[in-house]
Short mmCIF file of C-alpha atoms in Angstrom, two decimals:
data_model
loop_
_atom_site.label_atom_id
_atom_site.label_comp_id
_atom_site.label_asym_id
_atom_site.label_seq_id
_atom_site.Cartn_x
_atom_site.Cartn_y
_atom_site.Cartn_z
CA MET L 1 11.26 3.24 -12.19
CA LYS L 2 11.19 6.33 -9.99
CA LEU L 3 8.59 9.05 -10.30
CA LYS L 4 8.65 12.32 -8.42
CA PHE L 5 5.62 14.49 -7.83
CA ALA L 6 5.67 18.03 -6.49
CA LEU L 7 2.09 19.15 -6.71
CA LEU L 8 0.47 22.41 -5.76
CA ALA L 9 -2.29 22.02 -3.23
CA LEU L 10 -5.67 23.48 -3.97
CA ALA L 11 -5.34 27.10 -2.96
CA THR L 12 -7.72 29.14 -0.91
CA SER L 13 -6.46 32.70 -0.57
CA THR L 14 -2.86 31.95 -1.53
CA SER L 15 -1.06 29.03 -3.15
CA THR L 16 1.17 26.82 -0.99
CA LEU L 17 3.61 24.11 -1.97
CA ALA L 18 2.24 20.67 -1.21
CA ALA L 19 4.15 17.69 0.10
CA ASN L 20 6.56 16.11 -2.36
CA ILE L 21 5.44 12.48 -2.81
CA GLU L 22 8.05 10.15 -4.29
CA VAL L 23 6.86 6.81 -5.67
CA ASN L 24 9.37 4.12 -6.59
CA ASP L 25 8.10 1.05 -8.45
CA SER L 26 10.31 -1.94 -7.62
CA GLY L 27 9.34 -3.81 -10.76
CA TYR L 28 8.86 -6.97 -8.68
CA GLN L 29 5.59 -8.69 -9.52
CA SER L 30 3.30 -9.12 -6.52
CA SER L 31 0.08 -10.99 -5.82
CA SER L 32 -3.58 -10.44 -6.59
CA PHE L 33 -6.67 -12.07 -5.14
CA CYS L 34 -10.42 -11.98 -5.72
CA LEU L 35 -13.03 -13.28 -3.30
CA ASN L 36 -15.19 -14.62 -6.10
CA ASN L 37 -17.33 -16.82 -3.86
CA GLN L 38 -18.89 -13.73 -2.25
CA LEU L 39 -20.53 -11.60 -4.93
CA TYR L 40 -22.71 -8.50 -4.58
CA ASN L 41 -24.50 -7.49 -7.77
CA GLY L 42 -21.88 -9.55 -9.58
CA VAL L 43 -18.96 -7.78 -7.83
CA PRO L 44 -16.57 -9.67 -5.50
CA LYS L 45 -16.52 -8.51 -1.89
CA TYR L 46 -12.94 -7.51 -2.57
CA CYS L 47 -10.57 -7.95 -5.48
CA GLY L 48 -7.23 -6.48 -6.53
CA ALA L 49 -3.51 -6.21 -5.76
CA THR L 50 -2.66 -7.86 -2.44
CA GLY L 51 1.13 -8.08 -2.13
CA THR L 52 1.07 -5.92 1.01
CA TYR L 53 -2.25 -7.28 2.35
CA SER L 54 -3.56 -7.04 5.10
CA TYR L 55 -3.85 -4.11 7.53
CA LYS L 56 -3.87 -6.58 10.41
CA HIS L 57 -0.42 -7.90 9.44
CA ILE L 58 1.99 -5.55 11.28
CA PRO L 59 4.56 -4.51 10.12
CA VAL L 60 5.22 -5.44 6.50
CA ALA L 61 8.22 -3.10 6.30
CA VAL L 62 10.73 -1.98 8.92
CA GLU L 63 13.94 0.07 9.18
CA LYS L 64 16.61 -0.14 11.86
CA ASN L 65 20.22 1.06 11.96
CA ASN L 66 19.91 2.35 8.39
CA THR L 67 18.80 -1.07 7.15
CA HIS L 68 15.46 -1.54 5.38
CA PHE L 69 13.47 -4.77 5.08
CA GLU L 70 10.08 -5.36 3.47
CA VAL L 71 8.02 -8.48 2.76
CA TYR L 72 5.39 -9.11 0.10
CA SER L 73 3.64 -11.99 -1.66
CA ALA L 74 3.58 -13.08 -5.29
CA ASN L 75 1.47 -15.61 -7.24
CA GLU L 76 3.79 -18.04 -9.01
CA GLY L 77 2.64 -21.24 -10.73
CA GLY L 78 -0.37 -21.71 -8.51
CA ASN L 79 1.64 -21.05 -5.34
CA LEU L 80 1.83 -18.06 -2.99
CA VAL L 81 5.47 -17.07 -2.54
CA THR L 82 6.80 -14.82 0.24
CA TYR L 83 9.78 -12.59 -0.54
CA ILE L 84 11.88 -10.34 1.65
CA ILE L 85 13.78 -7.38 0.21
CA LYS L 86 16.78 -5.85 1.97
CA ASN L 87 17.72 -2.25 1.21
CA TYR L 88 15.38 -2.15 -1.81
CA ASN L 89 17.45 -4.32 -4.17
CA THR L 90 18.40 -7.63 -2.49
CA ARG L 91 15.44 -9.99 -2.89
CA VAL L 92 15.28 -13.40 -1.21
CA LYS L 93 12.56 -16.05 -1.37
CA VAL L 94 11.61 -17.03 2.19
CA HIS L 95 8.65 -19.38 1.83
CA THR L 96 6.43 -21.06 -0.75
CA GLU L 97 2.88 -22.06 0.17
CA GLU L 98 2.02 -24.65 -2.47
CA ASN L 99 -1.33 -24.82 -4.28
CA TRP L 100 -2.47 -21.64 -2.55
CA ASP L 101 -3.32 -18.08 -3.57
CA ASP L 102 -5.00 -16.66 -0.45
CA PRO L 103 -3.04 -13.60 0.85
CA HIS L 104 -4.50 -14.08 4.33
CA THR L 105 -1.27 -16.06 4.80
CA ASN L 106 0.96 -13.08 3.95
CA ALA L 107 3.96 -12.30 6.13
CA VAL L 108 5.22 -9.69 8.57
CA VAL L 109 8.82 -8.69 9.32
CA ASP L 110 10.53 -7.23 12.38
CA ILE L 111 14.02 -6.84 13.86
CA ASP L 112 14.97 -7.57 17.47
CA ARG L 113 17.44 -5.54 19.57
CA ASN L 114 20.33 -7.75 18.45
CA GLY L 115 19.58 -7.19 14.78
CA TYR L 116 18.08 -10.59 14.01
CA VAL L 117 15.34 -10.44 11.40
CA TYR L 118 12.10 -12.37 11.92
CA VAL L 119 9.59 -13.23 9.20
CA GLN L 120 6.25 -14.70 10.27
CA LEU L 121 3.60 -15.97 7.91
CA SER L 122 0.01 -15.94 9.09
CA SER L 123 -1.94 -19.13 9.66
CA ARG L 124 -5.37 -19.40 8.05
CA GLY L 125 -8.66 -21.08 8.86
CA LEU L 126 -9.39 -24.04 11.12
CA ALA L 127 -10.04 -27.77 11.06
CA HIS L 128 -9.86 -29.24 7.54
CA LYS L 129 -9.30 -25.79 6.00
CA PHE L 130 -6.38 -24.94 8.30
CA ARG L 131 -3.05 -23.73 6.96
CA SER L 132 -0.23 -23.46 9.46
CA GLY L 133 1.72 -20.28 9.92
CA HIS L 134 5.51 -20.22 9.68
CA LEU L 135 8.22 -18.41 11.65
CA TYR L 136 11.69 -17.74 10.28
CA LYS L 137 14.75 -16.06 11.83
CA SER L 138 17.87 -14.76 10.11
CA THR L 139 21.05 -16.69 10.89
CA THR L 140 23.03 -13.45 11.29
CA PRO L 141 22.12 -9.91 12.36
CA TYR L 142 20.51 -8.03 9.46
CA GLY L 143 21.08 -11.09 7.28
CA THR L 144 18.99 -12.64 4.50
CA ASP L 145 19.68 -16.32 5.21
CA PHE L 146 16.80 -17.73 7.26
CA VAL L 147 16.16 -20.79 9.38
CA LYS L 148 12.64 -22.00 10.17
CA LEU L 149 11.72 -21.97 13.87
CA LYS L 150 8.04 -22.99 13.65
CA GLY L 151 5.62 -24.29 11.03
CA THR L 152 4.69 -27.49 9.23
CA PRO L 153 5.78 -29.94 8.10
CA SER L 154 8.92 -30.37 10.22
CA HIS L 155 8.62 -27.72 12.97
CA GLY L 156 5.11 -28.22 14.34
CA SER L 157 1.98 -26.25 13.65
CA LEU L 158 1.89 -22.47 14.24
CA ASN L 159 -1.72 -21.40 14.81
CA GLN L 160 -1.43 -17.60 14.77
CA SER L 161 -3.43 -15.54 12.27
CA TYR L 162 -2.99 -11.83 11.52
CA PRO L 163 0.37 -11.66 13.35
CA GLN L 164 1.64 -8.34 14.70
CA LEU L 165 5.27 -8.39 15.87
CA HIS L 166 6.76 -6.00 18.44
CA LEU L 167 10.40 -7.06 18.81
CA ASP L 168 12.18 -3.72 19.00
CA ASN L 169 14.42 -3.29 22.05
CA THR L 170 13.90 -6.90 23.11
CA SER L 171 15.25 -10.33 22.28
CA LYS L 172 12.02 -11.92 23.52
CA ARG L 173 8.99 -12.68 21.38
CA LEU L 174 6.02 -10.31 21.65
CA ALA L 175 3.17 -10.71 19.18
CA ILE L 176 -0.51 -9.87 18.94
CA PHE L 177 -2.54 -12.30 16.85
CA SER L 178 -6.01 -13.69 16.12
CA ARG L 179 -7.10 -17.31 16.28
CA TYR L 180 -9.91 -19.06 14.41
CA GLU L 181 -12.13 -21.03 16.78
CA TYR L 182 -15.58 -22.60 16.88
CA VAL L 183 -18.44 -21.46 19.11
CA GLY L 184 -20.98 -24.20 18.49
CA GLN L 185 -21.18 -24.45 14.71
CA LYS L 186 -20.01 -20.88 14.11
CA SER L 187 -16.50 -19.85 13.21
CA VAL L 188 -15.27 -16.99 15.40
CA ARG L 189 -12.06 -15.01 15.73
CA THR L 190 -10.46 -14.48 19.13
CA LEU L 191 -7.68 -12.08 20.12
CA TRP L 192 -4.40 -13.24 21.72
CA VAL L 193 -0.93 -12.15 22.82
CA ASP L 194 2.21 -14.30 22.51
CA ASN L 195 4.49 -13.38 25.43
CA ASN L 196 7.77 -15.13 24.68
CA GLY L 197 6.00 -18.36 23.82
CA SER L 198 3.21 -18.09 26.39
CA GLU L 199 -0.10 -17.53 24.59
CA ILE L 200 -2.79 -15.60 26.48
CA LYS L 201 -6.31 -15.03 25.17
CA LEU L 202 -7.19 -11.32 25.39
CA ALA L 203 -10.76 -11.22 24.05
CA GLN L 204 -13.38 -13.80 23.15
CA GLY L 205 -14.49 -12.06 19.98
CA GLY L 206 -11.96 -9.38 19.05
CA HIS L 207 -10.87 -10.12 15.53
CA TYR L 208 -9.77 -7.24 13.34
CA ALA L 209 -7.09 -5.64 15.48
CA VAL L 210 -4.24 -3.14 15.05
CA SER L 211 -1.49 -2.62 17.64
CA ASP L 212 1.44 -0.33 18.36
CA THR L 213 4.05 0.41 21.03
CA ASN L 214 6.07 3.50 21.94
CA ASP L 215 9.47 4.14 23.52
CA ASP L 216 7.89 4.24 26.97
CA GLY L 217 6.97 0.58 26.54
CA ALA L 218 3.23 1.18 26.26
CA LEU L 219 1.44 -1.41 24.10
CA TYR L 220 -2.02 -0.57 22.76
CA VAL L 221 -4.43 -2.76 20.81
CA ALA L 222 -7.56 -1.46 19.05
CA TYR L 223 -10.10 -3.94 17.73
CA ASN L 224 -13.72 -4.38 16.62
CA TYR L 225 -16.11 -7.29 17.07
CA HIS L 226 -18.71 -9.31 15.15
CA PRO L 227 -22.26 -8.98 16.55
CA GLY L 228 -23.89 -12.40 16.63
CA TYR L 229 -20.62 -13.86 15.29
CA ASN L 230 -21.62 -12.60 11.84
CA LEU L 231 -18.30 -12.04 10.09
CA ASP L 232 -19.79 -9.42 7.78
CA ARG L 233 -20.84 -7.37 10.81
CA ARG L 234 -17.88 -5.36 12.09
CA ALA L 235 -18.88 -3.04 14.86
CA ASN L 236 -17.44 -0.75 17.55
CA ILE L 237 -13.86 0.09 18.50
CA HIS L 238 -12.33 -1.23 21.69
CA VAL L 239 -8.92 -0.23 23.06
CA ILE L 240 -6.81 -2.06 25.65
CA LYS L 241 -3.36 -1.26 27.03
CA SER L 242 -0.39 -3.16 28.44
CA TYR L 243 3.40 -2.81 28.63
CA THR L 244 6.08 -4.60 26.67
CA TRP L 245 7.80 -5.80 29.83
CA ASN L 246 4.63 -7.44 31.23
CA PRO L 247 2.05 -8.15 28.51
CA SER L 248 0.19 -10.59 30.75
CA VAL L 249 -1.55 -7.69 32.56
CA TRP L 250 -3.95 -5.44 30.62
CA TYR L 251 -5.91 -2.25 31.30
CA ASN L 252 -8.57 -0.10 29.67
CA ILE L 253 -7.83 3.55 28.84
CA LYS L 254 -9.07 4.58 32.29
CA GLY L 255 -6.24 2.54 33.78
CA GLU L 256 -8.58 -0.10 35.23
CA LYS L 257 -7.06 -3.57 35.37
CA LEU L 258 -8.94 -6.09 33.23
CA THR L 259 -9.71 -9.75 33.85
CA LEU L 260 -8.85 -11.90 30.83
CA PRO L 261 -10.21 -13.04 28.51
CA LEU L 262 -12.54 -10.13 27.86
CA ALA L 263 -16.08 -10.56 26.64
CA GLU L 264 -16.28 -9.84 22.93
CA ASN L 265 -18.00 -6.47 23.41
CA ASP L 266 -16.94 -5.51 26.92
CA PRO L 267 -18.33 -2.03 27.76
CA ARG L 268 -15.22 -1.23 29.86
CA THR L 269 -13.02 -1.15 26.78
CA LEU L 270 -15.45 0.49 24.32
CA VAL L 271 -14.21 3.82 22.89
CA TYR L 272 -16.44 4.17 19.80
CA ASP L 273 -19.97 2.81 19.43
CA SER L 274 -20.87 2.20 15.78
CA GLU L 275 -23.36 -0.56 16.52
CA ALA L 276 -25.85 2.01 17.80
CA LYS L 277 -25.57 3.77 14.43
CA GLY L 278 -25.81 0.58 12.38
CA THR L 279 -22.47 1.22 10.69
CA TYR L 280 -19.50 -1.04 9.96
CA ILE L 281 -15.91 -0.55 11.16
CA TYR L 282 -12.83 -1.48 9.09
CA MET L 283 -9.58 -1.10 11.05
CA LYS L 284 -6.63 0.44 9.20
CA ASP L 285 -3.85 1.64 11.53
CA ILE L 286 -2.84 2.79 15.01
CA VAL L 287 -0.09 5.05 16.37
CA VAL L 288 0.78 5.46 20.04
CA GLU L 289 2.40 8.86 20.29
CA GLU L 290 5.08 9.61 22.86
CA SER L 291 4.22 11.66 25.93
CA GLY L 292 5.23 15.26 25.32
CA THR L 293 4.88 15.02 21.53
CA GLY L 294 1.12 14.64 21.39
CA GLY L 295 0.67 11.82 23.83
CA GLY L 296 -2.46 10.47 22.18
CA VAL L 297 -3.45 7.11 20.80
CA HIS L 298 -4.66 7.48 17.23
CA VAL L 299 -6.84 4.86 15.56
CA LEU L 300 -7.42 5.05 11.79
CA PHE L 301 -10.48 3.31 10.38
CA THR L 302 -13.13 3.37 7.69
CA GLU L 303 -16.76 3.64 8.80
CA SER L 304 -19.27 2.34 6.26
CA SER L 305 -23.02 2.13 5.93
CA SER L 306 -22.77 -1.25 4.15
CA TYR L 307 -20.56 -4.32 3.87
CA ASP L 308 -21.69 -4.54 0.23
CA PRO L 309 -19.05 -2.80 -1.97
CA THR L 310 -21.75 -1.74 -4.44
CA GLN L 311 -23.92 -0.04 -1.82
CA GLY L 312 -23.71 2.73 0.76
CA ARG L 313 -21.15 5.40 1.62
CA ARG L 314 -17.93 5.16 3.62
CA PHE L 315 -15.49 7.58 5.21
CA THR L 316 -11.96 7.21 6.54
CA LYS L 317 -11.75 8.64 10.06
CA ASP L 318 -9.25 9.36 12.82
CA LEU L 319 -9.99 8.70 16.49
CA ASP L 320 -7.69 10.80 18.71
CA ILE L 321 -7.72 9.40 22.25
CA GLN L 322 -5.99 11.71 24.73
CA ARG L 323 -7.81 10.38 27.81
CA HIS L 324 -10.94 8.37 28.45
CA ASP L 325 -12.83 11.65 28.74
CA ASN L 326 -11.06 13.38 25.84
CA ILE L 327 -11.68 11.54 22.56
CA LYS L 328 -11.92 13.45 19.29
CA LEU L 329 -13.39 11.99 16.10
CA SER L 330 -12.35 13.49 12.75
CA SER L 331 -13.63 12.53 9.31
CA ILE L 332 -10.72 12.77 6.87
CA THR L 333 -12.26 11.88 3.50
CA GLU L 334 -14.91 9.82 1.74
CA VAL L 335 -13.64 6.66 0.03
CA ASN L 336 -15.20 4.24 -2.44
CA HIS L 337 -14.54 0.86 -0.80
CA ASN L 338 -14.38 -0.62 2.69
CA TYR L 339 -10.93 -2.03 1.87
CA SER L 340 -9.56 1.27 0.52
CA ALA L 341 -6.06 1.95 1.85
CA ALA L 342 -5.28 4.23 4.76
CA THR L 343 -2.10 4.53 6.84
CA TYR L 344 -0.59 7.06 9.21
CA ILE L 345 2.70 8.70 8.27
CA THR L 346 5.17 9.44 11.08
CA ASP L 347 8.85 10.13 11.62
CA ARG L 348 11.16 7.22 12.40
CA PHE L 349 10.45 7.40 16.13
CA GLY L 350 6.68 7.32 15.67
CA TRP L 351 6.49 10.16 18.16
CA ALA L 352 3.83 12.17 16.37
CA ILE L 353 1.61 11.83 13.31
CA ARG L 354 2.44 13.99 10.30
CA GLY L 355 -0.37 12.88 8.00
CA VAL L 356 -2.19 10.00 6.35
CA LEU L 357 -2.10 8.35 2.95
CA VAL L 358 -5.57 7.36 1.74
CA ASN L 359 -6.86 5.85 -1.50
CA GLY L 360 -8.78 8.22 -3.71
CA ASN L 361 -12.19 7.33 -5.09
CA ASN L 362 -11.60 5.32 -8.27
CA THR L 363 -15.38 5.39 -9.04
CA LYS L 364 -15.37 1.56 -9.18
CA PRO L 365 -16.66 -1.00 -6.65
CA TYR L 366 -13.07 -2.23 -6.16
CA PHE L 367 -10.41 -1.16 -3.68
CA GLY L 368 -7.39 0.76 -4.94
CA GLY L 369 -6.89 4.10 -6.62
CA ASP L 370 -4.93 7.33 -6.34
CA ILE L 371 -2.67 8.09 -3.40
CA ASN L 372 -4.06 11.10 -1.53
CA TYR L 373 -2.03 12.75 1.22
CA TYR L 374 -3.76 14.56 4.08
CA SER L 375 -1.56 16.50 6.47
CA ARG L 376 -2.28 17.17 10.13
CA THR L 377 -1.56 20.52 11.80
CA ASN L 378 -2.68 21.44 15.29
CA GLY L 379 -5.04 18.50 15.32
CA ALA L 380 -6.79 19.43 12.05
CA TRP L 381 -6.69 17.44 8.80
CA LYS L 382 -6.42 19.01 5.35
CA TYR L 383 -6.00 17.70 1.83
CA ASP L 384 -2.47 18.18 0.55
CA SER L 385 -1.66 16.37 -2.70
CA THR L 386 -2.36 13.41 -4.99
CA VAL L 387 -0.45 10.85 -7.03
CA SER L 388 -2.62 9.31 -9.74
CA GLY L 389 -2.62 5.57 -10.26
CA ASP L 390 -4.06 2.30 -8.98
CA TYR L 391 -2.47 1.62 -5.59
CA ALA L 392 -3.72 -0.61 -2.78
CA TYR L 393 -2.81 -1.65 0.76
CA ILE L 394 -0.57 1.31 1.51
CA ARG L 395 1.34 0.51 4.73
CA LYS L 396 3.70 2.67 6.77
CA VAL L 397 7.31 1.57 7.29
CA ARG L 398 8.06 1.08 10.99
CA GLY L 399 11.14 3.01 12.14
CA ALA L 400 11.36 5.11 8.95
CA ASN L 401 10.98 8.81 8.26
CA TYR L 402 7.67 9.35 6.39
CA LYS L 403 7.83 6.18 4.28
CA ALA L 404 5.33 3.56 3.16
CA VAL L 405 5.08 0.52 0.90
CA ALA L 406 2.12 -0.45 -1.26
CA SER L 407 0.78 -2.77 -3.94
CA LYS L 408 0.13 -1.39 -7.40
CA GLY L 409 -2.11 -2.97 -10.01
CA SER L 410 -5.47 -3.23 -11.66
CA VAL L 411 -8.17 -5.86 -11.27
CA ASP L 412 -8.26 -5.94 -15.07
CA ILE L 413 -4.61 -7.08 -15.39
CA PRO L 414 -3.87 -9.32 -12.36
CA ASN L 415 -0.41 -10.31 -13.66
CA ASP L 416 0.76 -6.70 -13.78
CA ASN L 417 0.84 -5.98 -10.03
CA THR L 418 4.04 -4.71 -8.46
CA GLN L 419 5.58 -3.80 -5.10
CA VAL L 420 6.07 -0.03 -4.72
CA ARG L 421 7.65 2.35 -2.18
CA ILE L 422 6.41 5.79 -1.17
CA GLU L 423 8.16 8.63 0.60
CA ILE L 424 6.83 11.98 1.76
CA LYS L 425 9.41 14.75 1.54
#
């Protein structure tokens, strides 16, 4: 089912034509999940459609050489099933995680310089609660037949959570990921890089991270940390930089070389201090613009006064980092939930940001809602247009012109969630 929307923006002195937002519902049922063991005033910490969950799984959709791939999860018979779709209509089942419904194990997809397609499922937890990740590779360039490279039961354990693949222009493996570890009796998340099979710990306590590269080979990672190892406390934004050809050496935005692993809240890498304000940081997206087209590193996040979805206020914001001494913070819009969707929209090169897609306020203590588009001109953000509905986890398509994927569905009808595609024209 394809719906087209050409909406007029709210006019000031004169009316202007807003962006044309095209939404295409695939009709493929996707997953839902509720964290019912963490309730606030009877409301789960988060609950809703999760086929394209989470923001720390990068990317979930990619285009290269006019070929489109996307991955999503579906609940089927008590299992969590991972599907890949090629060119919107060829759907292939890649993996089934039996007796499992937790979308923390959702997949990412990327394509290397030779056209081989990789699908990696996230690991989850530690010790007796551990679920191995899984890594698959297509048997032919741009193909949909896959062979498993890593993952239980027959290919060893893959202990990489929240995987972020960066395989473009290389046949080597480059991934950012988190790992669950213990510090004493407390479960912590640490930040790592996989450099062609060599795993290097980047930070002792960096957990919720987003990462991006550009055509110059710059690799940036933005992440927060958990004060006191309290997983509900998500504070500060740190940014570190490396290069795709040597991701064993890392720098802060001043260009100072860093000794690894970093302390969990290293002041040398701090770019935004929310801890001093007592607010909470929820990472959404990052874009590393090309030099000459903006040249900045943009970090998209939601800043909230409470981790409780029934309390406080929260705003989606953009952090524009031009240099260590030139950082601009912009508040884009107020949202209703810490897990409300937000993603940058760029052209296929990712050279410069055109706008963002953000969930509207659905007036409920649940994530999801309308799709609101905010455009960016000369560094300023303005509301552009809206598509009504109940959409969640909107994610940009890497290598595509102004495209995204999302999950659609209501917490009231968990078996009616679907995978959808969005394009800004």
